[in-house]
Short mmCIF file of C-alpha atoms in Angstrom, two decimals:
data_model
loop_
_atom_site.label_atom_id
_atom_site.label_comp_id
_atom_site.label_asym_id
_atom_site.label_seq_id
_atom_site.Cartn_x
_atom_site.Cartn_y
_atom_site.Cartn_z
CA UNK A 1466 21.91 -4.01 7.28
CA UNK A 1467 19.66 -1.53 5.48
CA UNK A 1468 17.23 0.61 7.23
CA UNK A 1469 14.45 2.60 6.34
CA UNK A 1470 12.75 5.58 8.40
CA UNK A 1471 9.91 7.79 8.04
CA UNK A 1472 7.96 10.22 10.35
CA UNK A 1473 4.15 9.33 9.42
CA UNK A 1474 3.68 13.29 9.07
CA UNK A 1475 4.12 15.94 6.13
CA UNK A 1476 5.18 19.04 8.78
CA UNK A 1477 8.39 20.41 8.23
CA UNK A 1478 8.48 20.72 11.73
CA UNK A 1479 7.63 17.19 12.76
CA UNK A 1480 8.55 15.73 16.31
CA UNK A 1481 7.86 12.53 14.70
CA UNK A 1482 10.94 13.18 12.57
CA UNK A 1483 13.35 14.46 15.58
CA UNK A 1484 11.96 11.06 17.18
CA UNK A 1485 12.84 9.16 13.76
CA UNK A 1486 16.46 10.54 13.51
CA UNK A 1487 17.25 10.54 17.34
CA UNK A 1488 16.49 7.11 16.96
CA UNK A 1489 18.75 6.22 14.07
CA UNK A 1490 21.48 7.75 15.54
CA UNK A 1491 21.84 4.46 17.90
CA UNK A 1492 21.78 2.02 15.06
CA UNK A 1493 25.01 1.17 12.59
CA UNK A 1494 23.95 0.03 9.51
CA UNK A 1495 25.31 -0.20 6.08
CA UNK A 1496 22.73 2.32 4.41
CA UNK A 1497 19.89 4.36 6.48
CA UNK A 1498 17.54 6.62 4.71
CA UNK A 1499 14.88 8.89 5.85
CA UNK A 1500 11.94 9.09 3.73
CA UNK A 1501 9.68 12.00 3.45
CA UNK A 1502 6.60 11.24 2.74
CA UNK A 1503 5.83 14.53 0.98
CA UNK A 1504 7.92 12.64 -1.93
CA UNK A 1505 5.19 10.21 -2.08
CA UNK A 1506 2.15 12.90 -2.21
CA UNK A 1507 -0.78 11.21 -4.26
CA UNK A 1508 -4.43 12.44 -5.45
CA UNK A 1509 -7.17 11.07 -2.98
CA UNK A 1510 -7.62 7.29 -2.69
CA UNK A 1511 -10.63 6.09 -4.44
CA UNK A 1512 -12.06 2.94 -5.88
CA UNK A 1513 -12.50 4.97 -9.38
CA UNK A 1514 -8.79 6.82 -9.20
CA UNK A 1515 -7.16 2.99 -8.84
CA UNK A 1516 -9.42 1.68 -11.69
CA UNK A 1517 -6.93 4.09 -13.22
CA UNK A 1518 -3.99 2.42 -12.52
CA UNK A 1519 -1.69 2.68 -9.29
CA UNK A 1520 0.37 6.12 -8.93
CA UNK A 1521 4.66 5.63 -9.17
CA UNK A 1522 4.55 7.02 -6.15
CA UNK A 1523 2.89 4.41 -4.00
CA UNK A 1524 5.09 1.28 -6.16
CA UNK A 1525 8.23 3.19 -5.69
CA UNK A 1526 7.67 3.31 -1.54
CA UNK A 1527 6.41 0.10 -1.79
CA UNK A 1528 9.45 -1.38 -3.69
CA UNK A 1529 11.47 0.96 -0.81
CA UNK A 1530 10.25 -1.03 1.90
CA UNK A 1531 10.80 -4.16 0.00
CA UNK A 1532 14.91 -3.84 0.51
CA UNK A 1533 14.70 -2.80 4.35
CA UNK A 1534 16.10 -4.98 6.86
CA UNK A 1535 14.35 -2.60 9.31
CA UNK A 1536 11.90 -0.36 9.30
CA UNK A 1537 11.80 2.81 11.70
CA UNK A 1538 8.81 4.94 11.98
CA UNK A 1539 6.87 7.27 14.25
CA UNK A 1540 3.25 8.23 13.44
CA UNK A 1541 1.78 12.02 14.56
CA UNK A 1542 -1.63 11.74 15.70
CA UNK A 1543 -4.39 14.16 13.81
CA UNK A 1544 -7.83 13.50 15.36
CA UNK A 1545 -7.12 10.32 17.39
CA UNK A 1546 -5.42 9.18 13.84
CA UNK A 1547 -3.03 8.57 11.28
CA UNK A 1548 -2.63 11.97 9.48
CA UNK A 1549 -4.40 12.18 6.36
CA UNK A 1550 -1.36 12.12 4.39
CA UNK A 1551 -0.06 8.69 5.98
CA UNK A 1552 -3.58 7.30 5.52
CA UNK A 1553 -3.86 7.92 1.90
CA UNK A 1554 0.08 6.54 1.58
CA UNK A 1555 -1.04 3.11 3.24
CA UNK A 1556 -4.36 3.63 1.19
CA UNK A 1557 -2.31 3.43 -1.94
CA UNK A 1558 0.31 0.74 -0.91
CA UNK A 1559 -1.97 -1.46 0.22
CA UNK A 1560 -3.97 -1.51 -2.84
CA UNK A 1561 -1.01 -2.37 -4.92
CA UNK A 1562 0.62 -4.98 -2.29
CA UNK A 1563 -2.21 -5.93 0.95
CA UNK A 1564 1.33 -6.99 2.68
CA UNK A 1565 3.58 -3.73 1.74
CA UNK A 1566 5.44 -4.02 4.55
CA UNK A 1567 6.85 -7.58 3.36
CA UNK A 1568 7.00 -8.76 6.24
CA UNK A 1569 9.89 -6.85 7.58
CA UNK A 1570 11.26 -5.61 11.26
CA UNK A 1571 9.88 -2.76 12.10
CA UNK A 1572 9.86 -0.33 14.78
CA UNK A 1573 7.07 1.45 15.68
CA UNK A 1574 7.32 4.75 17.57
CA UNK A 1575 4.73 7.74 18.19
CA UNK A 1576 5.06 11.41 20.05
CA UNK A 1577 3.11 14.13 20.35
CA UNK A 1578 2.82 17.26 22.30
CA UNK A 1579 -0.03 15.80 24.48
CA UNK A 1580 0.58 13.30 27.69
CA UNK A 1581 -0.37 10.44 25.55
CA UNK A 1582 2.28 10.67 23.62
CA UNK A 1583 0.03 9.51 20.51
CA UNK A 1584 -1.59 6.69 21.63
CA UNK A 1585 -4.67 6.55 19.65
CA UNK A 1586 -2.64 6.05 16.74
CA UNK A 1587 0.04 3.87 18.11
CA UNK A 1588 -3.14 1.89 18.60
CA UNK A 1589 -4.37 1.89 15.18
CA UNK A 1590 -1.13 1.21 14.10
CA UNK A 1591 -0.51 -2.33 16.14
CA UNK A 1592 -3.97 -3.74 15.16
CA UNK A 1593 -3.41 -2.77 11.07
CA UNK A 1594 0.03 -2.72 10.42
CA UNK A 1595 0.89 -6.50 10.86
CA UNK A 1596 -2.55 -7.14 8.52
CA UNK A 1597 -0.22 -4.98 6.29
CA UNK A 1598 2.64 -7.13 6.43
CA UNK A 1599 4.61 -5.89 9.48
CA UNK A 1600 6.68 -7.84 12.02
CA UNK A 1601 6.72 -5.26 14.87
CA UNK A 1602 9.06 -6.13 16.93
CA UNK A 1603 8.88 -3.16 19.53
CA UNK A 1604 7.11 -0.33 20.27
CA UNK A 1605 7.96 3.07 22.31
CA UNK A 1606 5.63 6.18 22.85
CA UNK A 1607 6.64 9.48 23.80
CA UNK A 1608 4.40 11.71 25.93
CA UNK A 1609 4.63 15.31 25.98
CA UNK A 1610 7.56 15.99 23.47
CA UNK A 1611 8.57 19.26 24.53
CA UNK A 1612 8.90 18.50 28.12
CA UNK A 1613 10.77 14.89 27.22
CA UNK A 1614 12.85 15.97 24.52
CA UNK A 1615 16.02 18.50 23.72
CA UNK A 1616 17.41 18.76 20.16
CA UNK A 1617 20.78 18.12 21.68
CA UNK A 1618 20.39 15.88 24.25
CA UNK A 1619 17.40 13.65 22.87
CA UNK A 1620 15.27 11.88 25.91
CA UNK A 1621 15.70 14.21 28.70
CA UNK A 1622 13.06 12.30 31.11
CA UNK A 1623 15.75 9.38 32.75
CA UNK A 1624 12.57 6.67 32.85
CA UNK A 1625 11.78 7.53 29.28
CA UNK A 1626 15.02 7.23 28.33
CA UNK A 1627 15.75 4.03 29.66
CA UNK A 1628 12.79 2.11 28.62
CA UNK A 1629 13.63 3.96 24.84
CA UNK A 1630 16.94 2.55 25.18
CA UNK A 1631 15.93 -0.80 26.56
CA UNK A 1632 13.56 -1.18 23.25
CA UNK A 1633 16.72 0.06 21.07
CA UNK A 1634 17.97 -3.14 22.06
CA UNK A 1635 15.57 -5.34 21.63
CA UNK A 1636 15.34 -4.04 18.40
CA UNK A 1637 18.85 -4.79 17.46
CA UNK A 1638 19.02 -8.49 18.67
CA UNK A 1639 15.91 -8.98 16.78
CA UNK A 1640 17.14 -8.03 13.52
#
């Protein structure tokens, strides 16, 4: 099994990433990797720009997703949505493939510092990301990140961490 993770945010700081890798650690697979989407930093999505022709960088993470068996992700929340980074990324993609996710397994996470735990775009993300080819096939949100999560021990909160777990395994009998 291959599978492929990315934090929908460019911080080098980003919870969305702790969540991403804390939540790789309970899968075995053949080959895991952990995009960054600052790899796949593009000019502005316009109408006139893809006239152009499509950047290498959205057809390479395209083509990425293509080999997953799984995809793991978890989207920070700017503004009640995707960051402006992400949005450009899908922007891209889905200009050169409407499906880019192929159809694949994926895993759909949020967090944020806030008790919502990045709802508004966990939202977002459930109504478009099918339309964009997804199979999600489980979804966890985590509210208030630095009250619900340690570097070393990963979900402190024991309800959190149950119904995280719970998903993990739904997850793996699904794929």
């Amino acid at each position: 099994m291959k599978i492929i993770a990315f934090a929908g945010s460019t911080s080098s700081k980003s919870i969305n990433k702790k969540l991403v890798n804390y939540a790789l650690s309970f899968f075995e697979a053949d080959e895991k990797q952990l995009l960054d989407i600052n790899d796949y930093e593009m000019p502005l999505f316009s109408v006139d720009r893809e006239s152009e022709g499509y950047p290498q960088e959205a057809q390479d993470f395209v083509k990425i997703l293509g080999q997953a068996d799984l995809i793991i992700t978890s989207l920070a929340e700017h503004n009640s949505a995707y960051t402006a980074a992400f949005k450009n990324l899908m922007d891209w993609c889905s200009r050169y493939e409407r499906k880019f996710f192929q159809d694949k397994a994926l895993f759909l996470m949020s967090t944020s510092p806030g008790k919502r735990g990045g709802a508004n775009v966990m939202n977002l993300a459930q109504n478009y990301f099918p339309r964009a080819g997804a199979n999600i096939v489980e979804s966890f949100s985590l509210p208030s990140f630095k009250d619900n999560f340690d570097a070393e021990k990963g979900i402190t909160d024991d309800d959190l961490k149950k119904s995280f777990l719970e998903k993990i395994d739904l997850v793996k009998e699904a794929v």
